[in-house]
Coordinates of N, CA and C in Angstrom, one line a residue:
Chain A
X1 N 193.4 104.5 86.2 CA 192.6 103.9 85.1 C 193.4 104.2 83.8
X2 N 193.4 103.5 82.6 CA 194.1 103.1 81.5 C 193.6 104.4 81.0
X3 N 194.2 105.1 80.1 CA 193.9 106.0 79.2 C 193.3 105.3 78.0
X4 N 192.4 106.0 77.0 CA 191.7 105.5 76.1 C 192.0 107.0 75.4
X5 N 191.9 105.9 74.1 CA 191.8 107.0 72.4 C 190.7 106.4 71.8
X6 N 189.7 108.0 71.5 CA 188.8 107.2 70.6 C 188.6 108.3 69.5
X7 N 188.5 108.1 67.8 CA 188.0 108.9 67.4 C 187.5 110.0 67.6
X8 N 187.2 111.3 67.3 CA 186.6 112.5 67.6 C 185.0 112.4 67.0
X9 N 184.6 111.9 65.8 CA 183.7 111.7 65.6 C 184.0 110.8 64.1
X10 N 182.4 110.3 63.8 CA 181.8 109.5 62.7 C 180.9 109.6 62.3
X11 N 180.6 109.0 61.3 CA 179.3 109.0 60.4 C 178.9 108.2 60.2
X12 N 177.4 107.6 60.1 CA 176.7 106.4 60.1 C 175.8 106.1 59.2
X13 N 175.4 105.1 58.3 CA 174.6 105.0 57.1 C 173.5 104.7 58.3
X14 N 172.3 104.8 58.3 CA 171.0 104.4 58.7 C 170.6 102.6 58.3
X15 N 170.4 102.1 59.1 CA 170.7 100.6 59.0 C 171.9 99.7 58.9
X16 N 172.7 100.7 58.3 CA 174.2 99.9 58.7 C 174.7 99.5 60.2
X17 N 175.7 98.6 60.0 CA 176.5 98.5 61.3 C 177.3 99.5 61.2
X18 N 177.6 100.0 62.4 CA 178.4 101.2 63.4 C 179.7 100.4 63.9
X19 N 180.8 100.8 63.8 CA 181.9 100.0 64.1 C 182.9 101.0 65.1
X20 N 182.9 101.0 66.2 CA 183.4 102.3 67.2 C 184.5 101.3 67.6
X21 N 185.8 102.3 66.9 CA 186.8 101.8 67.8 C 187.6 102.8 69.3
X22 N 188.5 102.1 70.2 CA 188.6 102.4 71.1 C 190.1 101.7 71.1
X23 N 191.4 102.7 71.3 CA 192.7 102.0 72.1 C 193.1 102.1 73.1
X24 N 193.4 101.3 73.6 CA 194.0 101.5 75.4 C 194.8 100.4 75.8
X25 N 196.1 101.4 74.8 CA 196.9 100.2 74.9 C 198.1 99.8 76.1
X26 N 197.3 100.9 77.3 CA 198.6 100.5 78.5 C 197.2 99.6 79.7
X27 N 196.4 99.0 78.9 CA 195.6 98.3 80.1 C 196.2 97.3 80.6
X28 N 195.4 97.0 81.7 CA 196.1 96.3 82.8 C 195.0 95.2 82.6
X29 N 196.0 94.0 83.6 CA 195.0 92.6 84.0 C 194.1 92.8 84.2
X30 N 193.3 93.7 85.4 CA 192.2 93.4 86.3 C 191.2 94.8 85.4
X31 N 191.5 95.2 84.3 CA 190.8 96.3 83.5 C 189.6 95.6 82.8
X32 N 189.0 96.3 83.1 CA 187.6 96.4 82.3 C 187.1 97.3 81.2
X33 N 186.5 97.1 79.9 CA 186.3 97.6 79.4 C 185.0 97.9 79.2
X34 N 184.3 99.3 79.5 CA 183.1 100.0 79.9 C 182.5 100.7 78.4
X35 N 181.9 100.8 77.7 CA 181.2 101.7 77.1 C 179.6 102.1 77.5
X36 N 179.7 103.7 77.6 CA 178.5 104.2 77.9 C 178.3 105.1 76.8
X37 N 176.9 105.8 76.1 CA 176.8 106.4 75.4 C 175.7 107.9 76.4
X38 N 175.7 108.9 75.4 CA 175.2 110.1 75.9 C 174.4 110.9 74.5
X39 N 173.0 110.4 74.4 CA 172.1 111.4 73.8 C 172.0 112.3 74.1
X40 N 172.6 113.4 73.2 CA 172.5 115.1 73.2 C 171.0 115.5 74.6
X41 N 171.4 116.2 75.5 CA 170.9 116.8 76.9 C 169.8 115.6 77.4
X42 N 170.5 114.2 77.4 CA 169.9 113.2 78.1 C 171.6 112.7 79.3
X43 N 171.1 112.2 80.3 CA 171.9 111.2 81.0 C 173.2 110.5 79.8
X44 N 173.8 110.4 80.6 CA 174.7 108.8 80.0 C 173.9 107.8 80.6
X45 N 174.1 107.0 79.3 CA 173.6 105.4 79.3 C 174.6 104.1 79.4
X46 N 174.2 102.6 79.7 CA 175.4 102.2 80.4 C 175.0 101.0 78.5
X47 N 176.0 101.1 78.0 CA 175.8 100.1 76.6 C 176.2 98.8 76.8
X48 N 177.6 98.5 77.4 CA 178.1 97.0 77.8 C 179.4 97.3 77.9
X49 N 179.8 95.7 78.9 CA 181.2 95.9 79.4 C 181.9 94.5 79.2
X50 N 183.3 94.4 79.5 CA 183.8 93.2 78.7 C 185.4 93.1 79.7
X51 N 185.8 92.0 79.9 CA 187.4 91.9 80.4 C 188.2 91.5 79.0
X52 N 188.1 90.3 78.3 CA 188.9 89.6 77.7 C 187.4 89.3 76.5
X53 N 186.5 88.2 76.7 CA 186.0 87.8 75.9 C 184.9 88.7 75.3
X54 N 184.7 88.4 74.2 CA 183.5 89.5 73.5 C 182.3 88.9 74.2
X55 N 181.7 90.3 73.9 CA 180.5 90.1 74.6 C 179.5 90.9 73.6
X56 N 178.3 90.4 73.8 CA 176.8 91.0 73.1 C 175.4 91.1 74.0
X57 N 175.1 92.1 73.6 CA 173.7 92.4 74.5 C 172.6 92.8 73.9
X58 N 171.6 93.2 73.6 CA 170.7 93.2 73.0 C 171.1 95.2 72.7
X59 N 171.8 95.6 73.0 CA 172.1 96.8 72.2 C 173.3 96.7 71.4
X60 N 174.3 96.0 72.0 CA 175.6 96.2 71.0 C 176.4 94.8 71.2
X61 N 177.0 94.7 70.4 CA 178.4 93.6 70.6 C 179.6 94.6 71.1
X62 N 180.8 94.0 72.0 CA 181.8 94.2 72.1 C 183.2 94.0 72.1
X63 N 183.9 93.8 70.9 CA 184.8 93.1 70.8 C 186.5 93.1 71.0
X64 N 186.7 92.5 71.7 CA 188.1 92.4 72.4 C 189.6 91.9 71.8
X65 N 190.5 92.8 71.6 CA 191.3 92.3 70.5 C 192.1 90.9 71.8
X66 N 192.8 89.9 71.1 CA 193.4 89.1 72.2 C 194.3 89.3 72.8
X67 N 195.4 90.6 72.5 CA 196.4 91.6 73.4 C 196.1 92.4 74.6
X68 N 193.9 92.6 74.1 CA 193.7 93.4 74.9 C 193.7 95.2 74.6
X69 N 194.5 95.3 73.5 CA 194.9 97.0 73.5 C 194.3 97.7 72.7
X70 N 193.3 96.9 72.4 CA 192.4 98.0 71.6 C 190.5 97.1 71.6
X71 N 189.9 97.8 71.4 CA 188.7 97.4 71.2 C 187.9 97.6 70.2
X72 N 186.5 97.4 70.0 CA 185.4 97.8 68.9 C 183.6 97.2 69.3
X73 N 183.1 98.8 69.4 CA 182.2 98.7 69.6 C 181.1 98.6 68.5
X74 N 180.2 97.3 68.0 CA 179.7 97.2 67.2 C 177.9 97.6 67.5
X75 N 177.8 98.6 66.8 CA 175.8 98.6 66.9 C 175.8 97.9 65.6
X76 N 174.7 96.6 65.5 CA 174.3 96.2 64.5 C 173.8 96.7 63.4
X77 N 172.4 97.9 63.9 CA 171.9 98.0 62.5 C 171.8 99.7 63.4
X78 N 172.4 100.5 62.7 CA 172.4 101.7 63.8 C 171.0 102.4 63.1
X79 N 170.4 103.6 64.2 CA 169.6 104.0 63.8 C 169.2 105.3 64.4
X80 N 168.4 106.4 63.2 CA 168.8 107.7 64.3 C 168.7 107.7 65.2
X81 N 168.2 106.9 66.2 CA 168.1 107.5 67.6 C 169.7 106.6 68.1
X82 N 170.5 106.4 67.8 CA 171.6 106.0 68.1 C 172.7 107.9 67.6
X83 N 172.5 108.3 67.4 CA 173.1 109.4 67.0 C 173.0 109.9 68.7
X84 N 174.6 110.2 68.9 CA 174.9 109.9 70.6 C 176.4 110.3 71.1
X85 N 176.7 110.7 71.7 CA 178.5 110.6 72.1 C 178.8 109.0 72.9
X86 N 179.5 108.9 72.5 CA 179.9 107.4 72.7 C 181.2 107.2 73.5
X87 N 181.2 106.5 74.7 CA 182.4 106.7 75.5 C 183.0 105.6 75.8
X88 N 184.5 105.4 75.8 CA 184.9 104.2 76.6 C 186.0 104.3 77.5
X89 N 185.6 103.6 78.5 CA 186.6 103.8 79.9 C 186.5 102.5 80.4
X90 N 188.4 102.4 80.4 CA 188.8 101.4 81.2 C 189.3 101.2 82.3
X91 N 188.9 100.7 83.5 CA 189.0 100.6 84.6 C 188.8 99.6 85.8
X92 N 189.0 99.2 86.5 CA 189.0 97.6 87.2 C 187.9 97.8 87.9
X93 N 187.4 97.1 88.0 CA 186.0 97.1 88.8 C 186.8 96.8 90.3
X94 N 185.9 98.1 91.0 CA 185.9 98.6 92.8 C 185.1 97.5 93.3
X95 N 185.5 97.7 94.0 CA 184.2 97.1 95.6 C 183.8 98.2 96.0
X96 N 184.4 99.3 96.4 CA 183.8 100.3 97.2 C 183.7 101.7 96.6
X97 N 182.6 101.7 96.6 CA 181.8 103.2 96.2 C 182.6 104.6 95.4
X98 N 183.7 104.2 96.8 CA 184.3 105.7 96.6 C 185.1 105.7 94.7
X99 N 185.6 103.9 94.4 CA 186.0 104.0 93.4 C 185.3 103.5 92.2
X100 N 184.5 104.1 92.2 CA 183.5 103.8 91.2 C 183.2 104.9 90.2
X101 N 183.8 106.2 90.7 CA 183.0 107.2 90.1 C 183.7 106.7 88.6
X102 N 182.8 107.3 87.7 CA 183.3 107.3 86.1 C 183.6 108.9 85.6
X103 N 184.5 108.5 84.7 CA 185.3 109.9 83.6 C 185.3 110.0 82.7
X104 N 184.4 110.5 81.7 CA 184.3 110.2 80.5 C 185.6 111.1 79.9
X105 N 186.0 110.5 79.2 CA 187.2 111.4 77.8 C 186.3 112.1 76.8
X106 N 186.5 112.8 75.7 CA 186.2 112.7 74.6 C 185.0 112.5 73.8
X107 N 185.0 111.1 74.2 CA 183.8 110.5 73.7 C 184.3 110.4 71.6
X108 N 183.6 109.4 71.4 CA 183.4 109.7 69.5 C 181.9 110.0 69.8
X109 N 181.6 111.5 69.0 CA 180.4 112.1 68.0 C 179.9 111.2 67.0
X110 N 179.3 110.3 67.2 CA 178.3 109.7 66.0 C 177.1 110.4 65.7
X111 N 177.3 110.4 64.4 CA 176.2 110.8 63.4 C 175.4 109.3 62.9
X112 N 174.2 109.2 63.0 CA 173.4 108.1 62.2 C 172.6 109.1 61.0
X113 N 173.2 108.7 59.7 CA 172.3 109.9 58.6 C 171.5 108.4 58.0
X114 N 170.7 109.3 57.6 CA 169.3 108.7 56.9 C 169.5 108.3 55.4
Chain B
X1 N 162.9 98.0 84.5 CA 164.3 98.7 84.2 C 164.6 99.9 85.2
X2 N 165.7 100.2 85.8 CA 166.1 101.0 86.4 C 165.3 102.1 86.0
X3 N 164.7 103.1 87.4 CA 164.8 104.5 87.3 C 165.2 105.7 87.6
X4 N 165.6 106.2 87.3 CA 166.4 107.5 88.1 C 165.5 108.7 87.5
X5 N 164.9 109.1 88.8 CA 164.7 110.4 88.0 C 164.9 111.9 88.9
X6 N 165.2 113.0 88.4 CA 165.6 113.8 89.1 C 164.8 114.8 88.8
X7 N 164.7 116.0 89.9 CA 163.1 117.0 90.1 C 163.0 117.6 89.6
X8 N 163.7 118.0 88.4 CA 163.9 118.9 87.0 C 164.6 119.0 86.5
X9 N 164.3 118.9 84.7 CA 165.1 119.2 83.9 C 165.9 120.7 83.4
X10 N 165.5 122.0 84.1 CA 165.8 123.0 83.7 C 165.5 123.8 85.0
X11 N 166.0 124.5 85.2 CA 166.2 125.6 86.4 C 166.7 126.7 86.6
X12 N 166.5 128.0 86.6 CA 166.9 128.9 86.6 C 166.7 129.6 88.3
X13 N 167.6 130.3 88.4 CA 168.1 130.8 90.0 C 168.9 132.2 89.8
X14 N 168.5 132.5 91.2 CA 169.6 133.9 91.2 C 170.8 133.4 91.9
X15 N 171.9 134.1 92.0 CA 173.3 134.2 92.8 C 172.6 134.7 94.1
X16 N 173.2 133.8 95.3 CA 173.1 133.6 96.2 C 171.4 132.7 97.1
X17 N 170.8 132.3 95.8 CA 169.7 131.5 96.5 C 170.2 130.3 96.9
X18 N 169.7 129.9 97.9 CA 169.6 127.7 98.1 C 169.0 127.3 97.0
X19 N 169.4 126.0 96.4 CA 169.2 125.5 95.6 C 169.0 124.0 96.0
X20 N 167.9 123.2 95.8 CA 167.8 121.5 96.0 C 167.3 121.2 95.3
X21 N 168.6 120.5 94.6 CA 168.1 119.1 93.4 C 167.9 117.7 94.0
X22 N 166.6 117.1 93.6 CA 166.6 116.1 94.1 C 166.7 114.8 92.8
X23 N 167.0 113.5 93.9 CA 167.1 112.4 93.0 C 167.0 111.6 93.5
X24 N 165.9 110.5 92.9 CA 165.1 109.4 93.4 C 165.7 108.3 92.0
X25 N 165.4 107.2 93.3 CA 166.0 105.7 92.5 C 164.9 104.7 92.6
X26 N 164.6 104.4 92.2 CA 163.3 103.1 92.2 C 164.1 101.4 92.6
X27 N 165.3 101.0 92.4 CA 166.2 99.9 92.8 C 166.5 99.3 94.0
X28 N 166.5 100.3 94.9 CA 167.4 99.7 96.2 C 168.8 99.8 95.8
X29 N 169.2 100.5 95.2 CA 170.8 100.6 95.1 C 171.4 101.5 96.2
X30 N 172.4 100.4 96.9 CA 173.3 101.6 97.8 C 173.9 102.8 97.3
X31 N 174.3 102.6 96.5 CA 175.1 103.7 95.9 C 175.1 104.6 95.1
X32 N 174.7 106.1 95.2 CA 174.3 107.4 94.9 C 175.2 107.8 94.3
X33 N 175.3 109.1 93.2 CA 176.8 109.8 92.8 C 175.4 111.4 92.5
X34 N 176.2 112.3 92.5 CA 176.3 113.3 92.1 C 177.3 113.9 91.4
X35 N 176.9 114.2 90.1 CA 178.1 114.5 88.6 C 178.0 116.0 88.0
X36 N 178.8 116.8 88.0 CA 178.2 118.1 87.1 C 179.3 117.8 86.2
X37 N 178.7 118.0 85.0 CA 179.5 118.2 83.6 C 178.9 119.7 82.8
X38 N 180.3 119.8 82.4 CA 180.3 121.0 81.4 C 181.4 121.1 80.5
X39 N 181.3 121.5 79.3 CA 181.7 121.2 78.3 C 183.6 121.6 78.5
X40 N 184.1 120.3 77.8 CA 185.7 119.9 78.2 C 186.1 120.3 79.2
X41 N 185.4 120.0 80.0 CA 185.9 119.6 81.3 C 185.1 117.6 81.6
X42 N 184.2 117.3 81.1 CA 183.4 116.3 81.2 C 183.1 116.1 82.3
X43 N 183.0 114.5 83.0 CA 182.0 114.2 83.8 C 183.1 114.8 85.3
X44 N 182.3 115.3 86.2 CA 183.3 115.0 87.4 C 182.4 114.8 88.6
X45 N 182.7 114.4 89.5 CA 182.0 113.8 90.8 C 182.1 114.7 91.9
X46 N 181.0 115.1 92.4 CA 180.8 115.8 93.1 C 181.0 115.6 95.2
X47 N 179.8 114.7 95.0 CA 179.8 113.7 95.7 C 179.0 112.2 95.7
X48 N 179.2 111.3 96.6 CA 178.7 110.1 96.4 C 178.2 109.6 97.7
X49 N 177.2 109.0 97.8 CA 176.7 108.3 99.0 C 176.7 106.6 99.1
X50 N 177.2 105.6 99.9 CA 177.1 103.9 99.6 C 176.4 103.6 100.7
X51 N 175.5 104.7 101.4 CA 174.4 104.4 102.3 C 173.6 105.1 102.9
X52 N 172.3 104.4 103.5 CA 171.6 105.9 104.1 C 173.1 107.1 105.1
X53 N 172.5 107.8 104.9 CA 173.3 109.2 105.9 C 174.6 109.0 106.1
X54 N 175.0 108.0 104.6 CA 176.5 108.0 104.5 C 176.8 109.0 103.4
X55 N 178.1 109.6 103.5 CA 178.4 110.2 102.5 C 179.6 110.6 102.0
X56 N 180.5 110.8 101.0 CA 181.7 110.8 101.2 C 182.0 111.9 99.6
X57 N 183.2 112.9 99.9 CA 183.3 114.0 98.8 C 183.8 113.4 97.8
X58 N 183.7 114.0 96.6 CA 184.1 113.8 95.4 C 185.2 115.0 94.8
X59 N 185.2 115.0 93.8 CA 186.6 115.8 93.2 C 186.4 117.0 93.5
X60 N 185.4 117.3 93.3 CA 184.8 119.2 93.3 C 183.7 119.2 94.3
X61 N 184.0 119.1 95.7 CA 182.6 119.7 96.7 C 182.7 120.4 97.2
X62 N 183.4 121.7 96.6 CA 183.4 123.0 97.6 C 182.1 123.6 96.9
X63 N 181.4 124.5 97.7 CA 180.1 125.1 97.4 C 178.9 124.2 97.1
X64 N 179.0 122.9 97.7 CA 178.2 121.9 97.8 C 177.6 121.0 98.7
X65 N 176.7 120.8 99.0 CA 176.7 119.4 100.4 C 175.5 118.6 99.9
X66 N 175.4 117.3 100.5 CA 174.1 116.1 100.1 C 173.3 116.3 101.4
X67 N 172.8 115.1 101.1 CA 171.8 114.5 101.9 C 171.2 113.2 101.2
X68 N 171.1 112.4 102.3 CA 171.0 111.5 101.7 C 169.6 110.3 103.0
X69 N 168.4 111.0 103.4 CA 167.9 110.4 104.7 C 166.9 109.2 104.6
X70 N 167.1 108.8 103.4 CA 166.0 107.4 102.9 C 167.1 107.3 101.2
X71 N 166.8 105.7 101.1 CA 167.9 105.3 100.8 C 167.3 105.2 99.0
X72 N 166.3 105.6 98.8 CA 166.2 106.1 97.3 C 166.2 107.4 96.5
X73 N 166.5 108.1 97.7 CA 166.8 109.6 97.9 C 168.3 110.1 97.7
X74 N 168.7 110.9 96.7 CA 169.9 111.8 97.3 C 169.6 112.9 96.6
X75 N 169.9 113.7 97.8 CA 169.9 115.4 97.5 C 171.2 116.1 97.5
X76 N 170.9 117.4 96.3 CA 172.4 117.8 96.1 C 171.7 119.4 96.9
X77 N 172.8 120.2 97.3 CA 172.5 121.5 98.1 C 173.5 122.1 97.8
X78 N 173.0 123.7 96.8 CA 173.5 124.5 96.7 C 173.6 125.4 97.7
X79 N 174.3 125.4 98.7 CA 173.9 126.6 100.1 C 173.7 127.9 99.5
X80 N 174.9 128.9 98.4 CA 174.7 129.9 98.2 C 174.8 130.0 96.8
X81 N 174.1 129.8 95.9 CA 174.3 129.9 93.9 C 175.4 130.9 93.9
X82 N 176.4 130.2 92.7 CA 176.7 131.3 92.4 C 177.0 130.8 90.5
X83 N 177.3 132.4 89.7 CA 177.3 131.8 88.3 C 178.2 130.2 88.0
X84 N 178.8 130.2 88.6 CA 180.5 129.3 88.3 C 179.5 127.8 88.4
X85 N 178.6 127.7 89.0 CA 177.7 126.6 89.4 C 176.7 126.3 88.4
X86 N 176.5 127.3 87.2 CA 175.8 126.8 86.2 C 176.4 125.7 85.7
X87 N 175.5 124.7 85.1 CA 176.0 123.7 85.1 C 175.3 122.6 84.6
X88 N 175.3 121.1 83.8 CA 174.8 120.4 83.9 C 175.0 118.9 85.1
X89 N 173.7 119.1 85.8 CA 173.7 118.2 86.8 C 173.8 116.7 86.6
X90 N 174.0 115.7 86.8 CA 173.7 114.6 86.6 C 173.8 113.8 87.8
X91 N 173.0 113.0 88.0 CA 172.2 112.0 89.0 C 173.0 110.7 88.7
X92 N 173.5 109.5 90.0 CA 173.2 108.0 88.9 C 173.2 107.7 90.5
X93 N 172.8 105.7 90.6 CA 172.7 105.1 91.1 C 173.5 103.9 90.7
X94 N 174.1 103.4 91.7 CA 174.6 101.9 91.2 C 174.2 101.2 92.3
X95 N 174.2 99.4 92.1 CA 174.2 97.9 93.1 C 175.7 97.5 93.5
X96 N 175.6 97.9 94.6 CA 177.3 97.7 95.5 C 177.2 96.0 94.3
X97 N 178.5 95.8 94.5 CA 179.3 95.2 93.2 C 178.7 95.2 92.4
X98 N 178.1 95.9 91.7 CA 177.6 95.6 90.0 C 179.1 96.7 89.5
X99 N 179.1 96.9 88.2 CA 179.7 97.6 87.6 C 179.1 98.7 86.6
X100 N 177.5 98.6 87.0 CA 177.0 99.8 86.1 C 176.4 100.6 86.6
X101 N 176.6 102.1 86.4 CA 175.6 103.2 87.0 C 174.4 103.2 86.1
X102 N 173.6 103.8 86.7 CA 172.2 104.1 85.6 C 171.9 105.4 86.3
X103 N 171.9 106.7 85.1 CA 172.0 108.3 85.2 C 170.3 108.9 85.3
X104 N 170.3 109.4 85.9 CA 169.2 110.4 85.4 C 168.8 111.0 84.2
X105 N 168.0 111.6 84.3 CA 168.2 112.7 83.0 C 169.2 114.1 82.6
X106 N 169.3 114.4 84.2 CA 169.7 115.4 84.3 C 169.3 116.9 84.2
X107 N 170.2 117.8 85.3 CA 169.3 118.7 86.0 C 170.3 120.3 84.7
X108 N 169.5 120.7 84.0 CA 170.2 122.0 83.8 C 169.9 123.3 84.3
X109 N 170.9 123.6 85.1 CA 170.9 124.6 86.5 C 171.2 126.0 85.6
X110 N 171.0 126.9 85.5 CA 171.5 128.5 85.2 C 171.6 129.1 86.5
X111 N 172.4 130.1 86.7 CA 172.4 130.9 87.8 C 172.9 132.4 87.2
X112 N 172.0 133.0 87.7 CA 172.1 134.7 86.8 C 172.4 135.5 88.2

């Protein structure tokens, strides 16, 4: 799986957009780009995923540079309960189980301040 | 919306008791993981199941075994606690070819 660089952490105005970037710049054709977030002693959560074209979901937009080697995760109007570790992992989508498992890096520390 | 939920959030144990965490899926998803994370080292895979009484190891399953005997069920089994196994648990479920897990809440284990 492609290595990812993301920030260590951020800071967030309360109602602003949140702009999470993400590089991975040795990805491959068949890579996918994954972001999952993790509220402090909750589960990881699955945010959205993307190959080439942006994508949006009713939690976030995902935007795809056209090289491919870097990314940006947009929350529209962030809000404290988005205060979260935020992770991106790229990786080709399996068929089979065994390669499925996920590895979170790092993650970026978002802060949503009031 | 997906559920995952696992049979506690907090748990305390001695060294050398059995230990059974359980985790229930509401989906029909074939596919089970068991995750312990702890801090910088992140998420790692314990084990994983892609069917009833199927099961196959993950990165770190020494001092561990599943179970897996109805297919919205997976059980993780501590045979003998020990400290090194404190830990934060995590549960997920995925849909053979989908591309997303959906986690539990997760189990935090202490072992004194």
């Amino acid at each position: 799986d492609a290595k990812t660089t993301q920030p260590p952490s951020m800071d967030c105005a309360e109602g602003r957009a949140a702009n999470l970037p993400c590089n991975h710049s040795t990805i491959s054709g068949n890579e996918y780009v994954y972001w999952y977030r993790q509220i402090h002693s909750q589960g990881p959560q699955y945010i959205i995923h993307g190959l080439k074209n942006n994508e949006t979901n009713e939690m976030a937009s995902l935007i795809i540079t056209e090289d491919r080697k870097s990314s940006t995760l947009i929350l529209p109007h962030a809000t404290l309960r988005d205060t979260a570790v935020y992770y991106c992992i790229v990786r080709p989508r399996r068929d089979k189980a065994a390669g499925n498992k996920l590895t979170f890096g790092g993650g970026t520390r978002v802060l949503v301040k009031p | 919306d997906v559920k995952v939920t696992q049979s506690s959030r907090y748990l305390v144990k001695r060294t050398g008791e059995k230990v059974f965490l359980e985790c229930v899926q509401d989906m029909d998803h074939e596919n089970m993981f068991w995750y312990r994370q702890d801090p910088g080292l992140g998420l790692r895979l314990i084990y994983f199941s892609y069917d009833v009484k199927m099961k196959e190891k993950g990165d770190i399953p020494e001092g561990y075994s599943v179970s897996r005997e109805k297919k919205e069920r997976f059980s993780l089994i501590l045979e003998s606690a020990s400290t090194n196994q404190t830990s934060m648990y995590l549960c997920a479920s995925m849909l053979s070819g989908s591309v997303t897990q959906y986690f539990g809440p997760g189990t935090r284990l202490t072992v004194t």
